């Protein structure tokens, strides 16, 4: 392999970080050279390089998102309602769930070069656009609601500190001067959101710098809180709700749960409702991932920074819960959510920490929401709906996405209470976390060679545990909200599936399907085949689909959930060609399959002759126990083929395109020539001798053979819909070898194969109302009634519903023997006169009242002497002349049984 040869891959390849010189995996569906070229193009296009490090881009945003409302305003609420034991249990459950998700995030993020969008980018590139887009919207809404939640928490803290008492009279010298109430709180929240908007419009860098200062303040406040538990003596606290005096006593909080009414919402608390509030302190694990587009090295920074932040917050939360439970009265914890301010060594310091941390968390979620929306818009999953969100400023800040996110946060602020939206936010985040675990699980189960993350501390077990944990907690928190969110996600999934264009990210579903299909194909043992479970597995040879649309759709009906392969032979010699000419044609054939809505595979081959090409396909088509057992050929005649496939590429050559957005599939099939070679109407690429040799070859290989004639006249839609009352559609079956008038047997293998195919067609939903007419040719000397009863009994045993008609053909048989004479009789009737064949043809036409939609006729075996191939083909031509859509069928294997 030369060094210029592109290395193709399924999902990931190796990319070079030009700034660091390190090798990084590239998350794309391109070659290595294309990926490198794209990286250089991005470095030229973007004037400002990514600057955020692990600490500033991941650790600080994650810590500030997790150390916000729950740390300063709800830790006492949780301990007061649940007691110490259940609080620790809650944190264990919550951190177990997020730990499993963090492991999945680390695995995915170290398996490819990440771009803007964080978790959305991971999920969409792993699971494909449908799951990625729908869950991206859910993650966007989660960040929007979470930003509103933090703002409401900040307003709650402001009102608790500076709000007027309920009587409206501020004590002398007090700072409680701000009016309180729903509309005043909404006004304060709107002002805070505007401040967050201004910071976010400036960009992520100013937010990162501000976050570092906030981080220092929060760490300082946290240190003073722990010091206060030991340094501050018991003191009396004035409760804001009922003005009762409560004394903080050492170890005065029982470790068991004692749920009470939440004084902010007036609702009774329970384990699920408290967990919903508490879990918001754990939802910040994606804050660093959301900044992936602004990180220097996201694949390295996200796992290290996220794990560091999660471990640190887990230790702090449990230590703080222990200290609160050992030092604070339960009534105080349940009735005053800002109690940490009152017990601190310096009260204003906690207030500053609350304000700064909640403001930072609100900005973090607002920026995260805008980045997700920008990534969704850039991927064009929703068409023009999000086209405006693609706009960015000169420093790559998606300012339109920021404005749209700000507007939605403002709408959520109308809910007014933190605890009201806590359940919704938690369910949204749990759904996203479950999706991240599912993405990692799918990649692991698919066993794709290019899924080799550098972070290896995960297994499929951790992914499953994360998914199960998220699902259980969603149902426990609020089953109605959980069901509604899942239903909304599925609706988005369907919309994206049917409306969005095909992406080049790669679909994990294809890898999973491949993995499972391979496993089950290995289990499909051909040695265990049984006639009871036989089904047609068809190889249909097509030279040009333009004249074979009717036949292609008809065979799709008759396959009965079996294998269906469209085969094509292109004449040529690879030694004389610069490259394989078939590779560029697969797209046209697959577009044809999609356009006709058939369930078929496509198999193309290059050969020096059609006969050798068909042999190739019969040998190599299929895998394991799924191989064609029936070969279908078009008939070799001089009928003028008709083009029933509109080709926009040819139309454009003669007629100007009226619709510039015409998205019809690009078919690149050659124009028809006025002759039919039995392979699809693309000229006489082989002679009659070779055509019959193809039939003989297939029978030697123990393949059933069907020759289809006049199917250019067959239109499935008009045939199925033109039966008034659904009782005028007929399928005629002639199970007798009409080229052997000396034999009227209808119970040989070939005759029974005809019956089976006709029955299968009748089982298809579109053909279920069709009536089978079975024609039995007998001579007057035999018992007509006895033959009819015998055949009827056979059909009954085979569970085939058909009307049996006896047809006398003494005149046709007599005409044959008159022409043959005794010599012909002794030669076993190998020579048939044209008069006889024309008479049999007329006999078939006379029974067509009303005319059938399709006829099934017995196809005799080709003669052993190849010199008689041309005569054999002429006999078939005379026999089937002007019969309309007809299948000449020869079966070589038993396909019917009366056994259970």
Tab-separated table of C-alpha atoms in Angstrom, residues 484-766:
chain	number	residue	atom	x	y	z
A	484	UNK	CA	-44.375	12.654	28.602
A	485	UNK	CA	-40.687	13.422	28.099
A	486	UNK	CA	-40.051	10.016	26.519
A	487	UNK	CA	-43.081	10.423	24.246
A	488	UNK	CA	-41.864	13.876	23.213
A	489	UNK	CA	-38.413	12.477	22.489
A	490	UNK	CA	-39.876	9.676	20.341
A	491	UNK	CA	-41.959	12.203	18.423
A	492	UNK	CA	-38.831	14.223	17.694
A	493	UNK	CA	-37.050	11.024	16.676
A	494	UNK	CA	-39.745	10.216	14.101
A	495	UNK	CA	-39.752	13.765	12.748
A	496	UNK	CA	-36.005	13.752	12.261
A	497	UNK	CA	-36.083	10.269	10.755
A	498	UNK	CA	-38.556	11.259	8.050
A	499	UNK	CA	-37.602	14.889	7.470
A	500	UNK	CA	-33.857	15.239	7.942
A	501	UNK	CA	-31.346	14.452	5.187
A	502	UNK	CA	-29.029	11.472	5.377
A	503	UNK	CA	-25.953	12.225	7.462
A	504	UNK	CA	-22.365	11.108	6.968
A	505	UNK	CA	-21.715	10.487	10.668
A	506	UNK	CA	-22.282	6.759	10.532
A	507	UNK	CA	-25.218	4.945	12.098
A	508	UNK	CA	-24.615	2.772	15.128
A	509	UNK	CA	-27.758	0.844	14.172
A	510	UNK	CA	-25.916	-0.462	11.119
A	511	UNK	CA	-23.054	-1.732	13.250
A	512	UNK	CA	-25.451	-3.384	15.693
A	513	UNK	CA	-27.454	-4.951	12.885
A	514	UNK	CA	-24.266	-6.271	11.317
A	515	UNK	CA	-23.169	-7.740	14.637
A	516	UNK	CA	-26.482	-9.512	15.221
A	517	UNK	CA	-26.970	-10.629	11.624
A	518	UNK	CA	-23.522	-12.193	11.563
A	519	UNK	CA	-24.273	-14.041	14.780
A	520	UNK	CA	-27.599	-15.393	13.561
A	521	UNK	CA	-26.280	-16.259	10.114
A	522	UNK	CA	-23.711	-18.475	11.790
A	523	UNK	CA	-26.552	-20.146	13.679
A	524	UNK	CA	-28.535	-20.702	10.453
A	525	UNK	CA	-27.421	-24.248	9.650
A	526	UNK	CA	-28.258	-25.419	6.106
A	527	UNK	CA	-28.055	-29.014	7.341
A	528	UNK	CA	-31.175	-28.388	9.398
A	529	UNK	CA	-33.317	-27.175	6.496
A	530	UNK	CA	-36.742	-28.786	6.281
A	531	UNK	CA	-39.398	-28.668	3.616
A	532	UNK	CA	-41.949	-27.372	6.165
A	533	UNK	CA	-40.040	-24.121	6.455
A	534	UNK	CA	-39.096	-23.677	2.827
A	535	UNK	CA	-39.517	-20.209	1.349
A	536	UNK	CA	-38.506	-18.770	-2.030
A	537	UNK	CA	-35.140	-17.044	-2.076
A	538	UNK	CA	-34.960	-15.344	-5.414
A	539	UNK	CA	-32.173	-14.083	-7.631
A	540	UNK	CA	-33.741	-11.875	-10.305
A	541	UNK	CA	-31.417	-11.106	-13.189
A	542	UNK	CA	-31.897	-7.593	-14.537
A	543	UNK	CA	-29.904	-5.997	-17.321
A	544	UNK	CA	-31.716	-2.661	-17.295
A	545	UNK	CA	-34.341	-1.815	-14.655
A	546	UNK	CA	-36.078	0.642	-16.985
A	547	UNK	CA	-38.119	-2.107	-18.613
A	548	UNK	CA	-38.379	-4.353	-15.562
A	549	UNK	CA	-40.202	-2.285	-12.970
A	550	UNK	CA	-43.283	-4.518	-13.186
A	551	UNK	CA	-41.282	-7.718	-12.804
A	552	UNK	CA	-39.187	-6.349	-9.956
A	553	UNK	CA	-42.275	-5.365	-7.948
A	554	UNK	CA	-44.045	-8.656	-8.715
A	555	UNK	CA	-41.119	-10.796	-7.532
A	556	UNK	CA	-41.026	-8.687	-4.374
A	557	UNK	CA	-44.556	-9.955	-3.652
A	558	UNK	CA	-43.805	-13.581	-4.383
A	559	UNK	CA	-40.672	-13.892	-2.238
A	560	UNK	CA	-42.718	-14.409	0.997
A	561	UNK	CA	-40.225	-12.862	3.447
A	562	UNK	CA	-37.406	-14.725	1.754
A	563	UNK	CA	-34.139	-13.519	0.328
A	564	UNK	CA	-34.508	-11.270	-2.713
A	565	UNK	CA	-31.459	-10.308	-4.759
A	566	UNK	CA	-31.373	-8.093	-7.825
A	567	UNK	CA	-28.542	-9.414	-9.963
A	568	UNK	CA	-26.814	-7.636	-12.820
A	569	UNK	CA	-24.008	-8.715	-15.138
A	570	UNK	CA	-21.809	-6.145	-16.821
A	571	UNK	CA	-19.664	-7.431	-19.632
A	572	UNK	CA	-15.985	-6.586	-19.374
A	573	UNK	CA	-12.543	-7.699	-18.304
A	574	UNK	CA	-11.046	-6.156	-15.181
A	575	UNK	CA	-7.543	-6.669	-16.601
A	576	UNK	CA	-8.257	-4.141	-19.352
A	577	UNK	CA	-9.995	-1.588	-17.107
A	578	UNK	CA	-8.358	1.054	-14.877
A	579	UNK	CA	-10.800	0.408	-12.009
A	580	UNK	CA	-13.886	-1.548	-11.041
A	581	UNK	CA	-16.777	-0.040	-13.059
A	582	UNK	CA	-19.422	-1.484	-10.722
A	583	UNK	CA	-18.603	0.448	-7.544
A	584	UNK	CA	-20.051	3.699	-8.843
A	585	UNK	CA	-23.299	1.991	-9.890
A	586	UNK	CA	-24.402	0.647	-6.530
A	587	UNK	CA	-25.894	3.985	-5.487
A	588	UNK	CA	-28.240	3.979	-8.485
A	589	UNK	CA	-29.381	0.431	-7.774
A	590	UNK	CA	-29.903	1.101	-4.068
A	591	UNK	CA	-31.832	4.270	-4.917
A	592	UNK	CA	-33.988	2.133	-7.188
A	593	UNK	CA	-34.679	-0.275	-4.321
A	594	UNK	CA	-35.715	2.644	-2.110
A	595	UNK	CA	-37.828	4.212	-4.846
A	596	UNK	CA	-39.755	1.020	-5.581
A	597	UNK	CA	-40.100	0.290	-1.851
A	598	UNK	CA	-38.969	-3.290	-2.197
A	599	UNK	CA	-37.005	-5.443	0.214
A	600	UNK	CA	-34.092	-6.562	-1.891
A	601	UNK	CA	-30.323	-6.747	-1.967
A	602	UNK	CA	-28.232	-5.766	-4.961
A	603	UNK	CA	-25.438	-7.919	-6.335
A	604	UNK	CA	-23.450	-6.807	-9.382
A	605	UNK	CA	-20.704	-8.708	-11.144
A	606	UNK	CA	-18.253	-8.237	-13.997
A	607	UNK	CA	-17.807	-11.138	-16.420
A	608	UNK	CA	-16.759	-11.908	-19.985
A	609	UNK	CA	-20.223	-13.331	-20.750
A	610	UNK	CA	-23.707	-13.222	-19.298
A	611	UNK	CA	-23.639	-16.972	-18.717
A	612	UNK	CA	-20.483	-16.773	-16.633
A	613	UNK	CA	-21.844	-13.765	-14.760
A	614	UNK	CA	-25.025	-15.610	-13.795
A	615	UNK	CA	-22.932	-18.553	-12.658
A	616	UNK	CA	-20.891	-16.206	-10.480
A	617	UNK	CA	-23.987	-14.779	-8.865
A	618	UNK	CA	-25.574	-18.173	-8.283
A	619	UNK	CA	-22.379	-19.331	-6.608
A	620	UNK	CA	-21.621	-16.299	-4.444
A	621	UNK	CA	-24.946	-14.560	-3.717
A	622	UNK	CA	-26.103	-14.785	-0.132
A	623	UNK	CA	-24.409	-16.003	3.031
A	624	UNK	CA	-24.686	-19.238	4.970
A	625	UNK	CA	-28.242	-20.508	4.936
A	626	UNK	CA	-29.504	-17.442	3.068
A	627	UNK	CA	-28.710	-18.232	-0.546
A	628	UNK	CA	-30.902	-17.999	-3.640
A	629	UNK	CA	-32.787	-21.173	-4.457
A	630	UNK	CA	-34.732	-19.732	-7.394
A	631	UNK	CA	-33.447	-17.956	-10.510
A	632	UNK	CA	-35.798	-15.626	-12.367
A	633	UNK	CA	-35.000	-14.471	-15.907
A	634	UNK	CA	-36.832	-12.257	-18.315
A	635	UNK	CA	-37.995	-13.996	-21.481
A	636	UNK	CA	-35.862	-13.989	-24.635
A	637	UNK	CA	-38.021	-12.485	-27.385
A	638	UNK	CA	-38.343	-9.545	-29.769
A	639	UNK	CA	-40.796	-7.474	-27.712
A	640	UNK	CA	-40.036	-3.774	-27.648
A	641	UNK	CA	-39.163	-2.835	-24.066
A	642	UNK	CA	-40.893	0.122	-22.454
A	643	UNK	CA	-39.154	2.552	-20.149
A	644	UNK	CA	-41.200	2.740	-16.943
A	645	UNK	CA	-38.521	4.404	-14.852
A	646	UNK	CA	-38.289	8.180	-14.995
A	647	UNK	CA	-34.692	9.294	-14.983
A	648	UNK	CA	-34.149	12.932	-13.963
A	649	UNK	CA	-30.582	12.845	-15.267
A	650	UNK	CA	-31.769	12.028	-18.757
A	651	UNK	CA	-34.709	14.391	-18.540
A	652	UNK	CA	-32.363	17.240	-17.674
A	653	UNK	CA	-30.490	16.711	-20.918
A	654	UNK	CA	-33.523	17.642	-23.012
A	655	UNK	CA	-35.892	19.556	-20.750
A	656	UNK	CA	-34.839	22.344	-18.362
A	657	UNK	CA	-35.448	21.547	-14.706
A	658	UNK	CA	-38.369	23.564	-13.369
A	659	UNK	CA	-37.792	22.758	-9.741
A	660	UNK	CA	-34.244	23.532	-8.554
A	661	UNK	CA	-34.885	21.568	-5.351
A	662	UNK	CA	-35.911	18.378	-7.144
A	663	UNK	CA	-34.562	15.618	-4.893
A	664	UNK	CA	-35.546	12.550	-6.902
A	665	UNK	CA	-33.007	9.736	-6.691
A	666	UNK	CA	-30.274	9.915	-9.377
A	667	UNK	CA	-30.649	6.845	-11.589
A	668	UNK	CA	-27.797	6.300	-14.017
A	669	UNK	CA	-29.135	3.441	-16.113
A	670	UNK	CA	-28.516	3.429	-19.876
A	671	UNK	CA	-31.307	4.114	-22.340
A	672	UNK	CA	-33.224	1.136	-23.719
A	673	UNK	CA	-32.610	-0.483	-27.066
A	674	UNK	CA	-35.428	-2.036	-29.091
A	675	UNK	CA	-34.814	-5.684	-28.301
A	676	UNK	CA	-35.142	-8.023	-25.368
A	677	UNK	CA	-32.485	-10.534	-24.423
A	678	UNK	CA	-34.217	-11.946	-21.373
A	679	UNK	CA	-32.069	-9.892	-19.037
A	680	UNK	CA	-34.023	-6.672	-18.978
A	681	UNK	CA	-34.301	-5.221	-22.458
A	682	UNK	CA	-30.847	-3.741	-22.906
A	683	UNK	CA	-30.023	-5.176	-26.289
A	684	UNK	CA	-29.032	-8.636	-27.466
A	685	UNK	CA	-26.000	-9.171	-25.266
A	686	UNK	CA	-26.312	-12.952	-25.721
A	687	UNK	CA	-27.832	-15.369	-28.189
A	688	UNK	CA	-30.630	-17.922	-27.722
A	689	UNK	CA	-28.116	-20.726	-27.283
A	690	UNK	CA	-26.448	-18.992	-24.346
A	691	UNK	CA	-29.820	-18.039	-22.864
A	692	UNK	CA	-31.010	-21.657	-22.695
A	693	UNK	CA	-27.573	-22.655	-21.401
A	694	UNK	CA	-28.115	-20.285	-18.459
A	695	UNK	CA	-31.388	-22.106	-17.688
A	696	UNK	CA	-29.668	-25.497	-17.887
A	697	UNK	CA	-26.802	-24.302	-15.671
A	698	UNK	CA	-29.223	-23.190	-12.956
A	699	UNK	CA	-31.009	-26.542	-12.982
A	700	UNK	CA	-27.671	-28.338	-12.755
A	701	UNK	CA	-26.963	-26.268	-9.649
A	702	UNK	CA	-30.332	-27.438	-8.236
A	703	UNK	CA	-31.901	-24.011	-8.552
A	704	UNK	CA	-35.548	-23.541	-9.401
A	705	UNK	CA	-36.013	-21.483	-12.554
A	706	UNK	CA	-38.739	-19.071	-13.644
A	707	UNK	CA	-38.968	-17.272	-16.979
A	708	UNK	CA	-41.032	-14.090	-16.903
A	709	UNK	CA	-42.717	-12.921	-20.102
A	710	UNK	CA	-44.819	-9.840	-20.843
A	711	UNK	CA	-44.201	-8.322	-17.437
A	712	UNK	CA	-43.528	-5.017	-19.156
A	713	UNK	CA	-47.360	-4.966	-19.375
A	714	UNK	CA	-47.716	-5.529	-15.639
A	715	UNK	CA	-48.408	-2.570	-13.372
A	716	UNK	CA	-48.835	-3.616	-9.769
A	717	UNK	CA	-50.755	-0.554	-8.648
A	718	UNK	CA	-53.330	-0.661	-11.424
A	719	UNK	CA	-53.630	-4.474	-11.230
A	720	UNK	CA	-54.305	-4.536	-7.505
A	721	UNK	CA	-56.620	-1.523	-7.483
A	722	UNK	CA	-58.618	-2.439	-10.602
A	723	UNK	CA	-60.507	-5.315	-8.956
A	724	UNK	CA	-63.980	-3.972	-8.006
A	725	UNK	CA	-65.337	-5.567	-4.888
A	726	UNK	CA	-61.974	-7.261	-4.512
A	727	UNK	CA	-63.195	-10.410	-6.263
A	728	UNK	CA	-62.242	-9.944	-9.934
A	729	UNK	CA	-58.507	-10.623	-9.629
A	730	UNK	CA	-57.462	-14.066	-10.890
A	731	UNK	CA	-54.255	-16.071	-10.961
A	732	UNK	CA	-54.273	-18.984	-13.446
A	733	UNK	CA	-52.141	-22.061	-12.820
A	734	UNK	CA	-51.470	-24.738	-15.487
A	735	UNK	CA	-49.563	-27.486	-13.594
A	736	UNK	CA	-49.269	-29.841	-16.596
A	737	UNK	CA	-46.244	-30.074	-18.873
A	738	UNK	CA	-47.839	-28.769	-22.047
A	739	UNK	CA	-44.762	-29.709	-24.087
A	740	UNK	CA	-45.315	-33.353	-23.166
A	741	UNK	CA	-48.822	-34.237	-24.368
A	742	UNK	CA	-48.103	-37.867	-23.600
A	743	UNK	CA	-47.899	-37.049	-19.888
A	744	UNK	CA	-50.723	-35.377	-17.977
A	745	UNK	CA	-49.215	-35.802	-14.500
A	746	UNK	CA	-49.816	-32.896	-12.127
A	747	UNK	CA	-48.214	-34.312	-8.992
A	748	UNK	CA	-44.543	-34.201	-9.909
A	749	UNK	CA	-42.056	-31.869	-8.192
A	750	UNK	CA	-42.401	-29.161	-10.799
A	751	UNK	CA	-46.204	-29.107	-10.669
A	752	UNK	CA	-46.238	-28.896	-6.910
A	753	UNK	CA	-43.706	-26.060	-7.071
A	754	UNK	CA	-46.128	-24.125	-9.297
A	755	UNK	CA	-48.892	-24.664	-6.755
A	756	UNK	CA	-46.658	-23.483	-3.920
A	757	UNK	CA	-45.682	-20.252	-5.660
A	758	UNK	CA	-49.277	-19.496	-6.565
A	759	UNK	CA	-50.334	-20.121	-2.971
A	760	UNK	CA	-47.551	-17.874	-1.674
A	761	UNK	CA	-48.690	-15.072	-3.974
A	762	UNK	CA	-52.209	-15.499	-2.689
A	763	UNK	CA	-50.942	-15.131	0.906
A	764	UNK	CA	-49.527	-11.665	0.243
A	765	UNK	CA	-51.813	-8.961	1.629
A	766	UNK	CA	-52.230	-7.166	-1.710
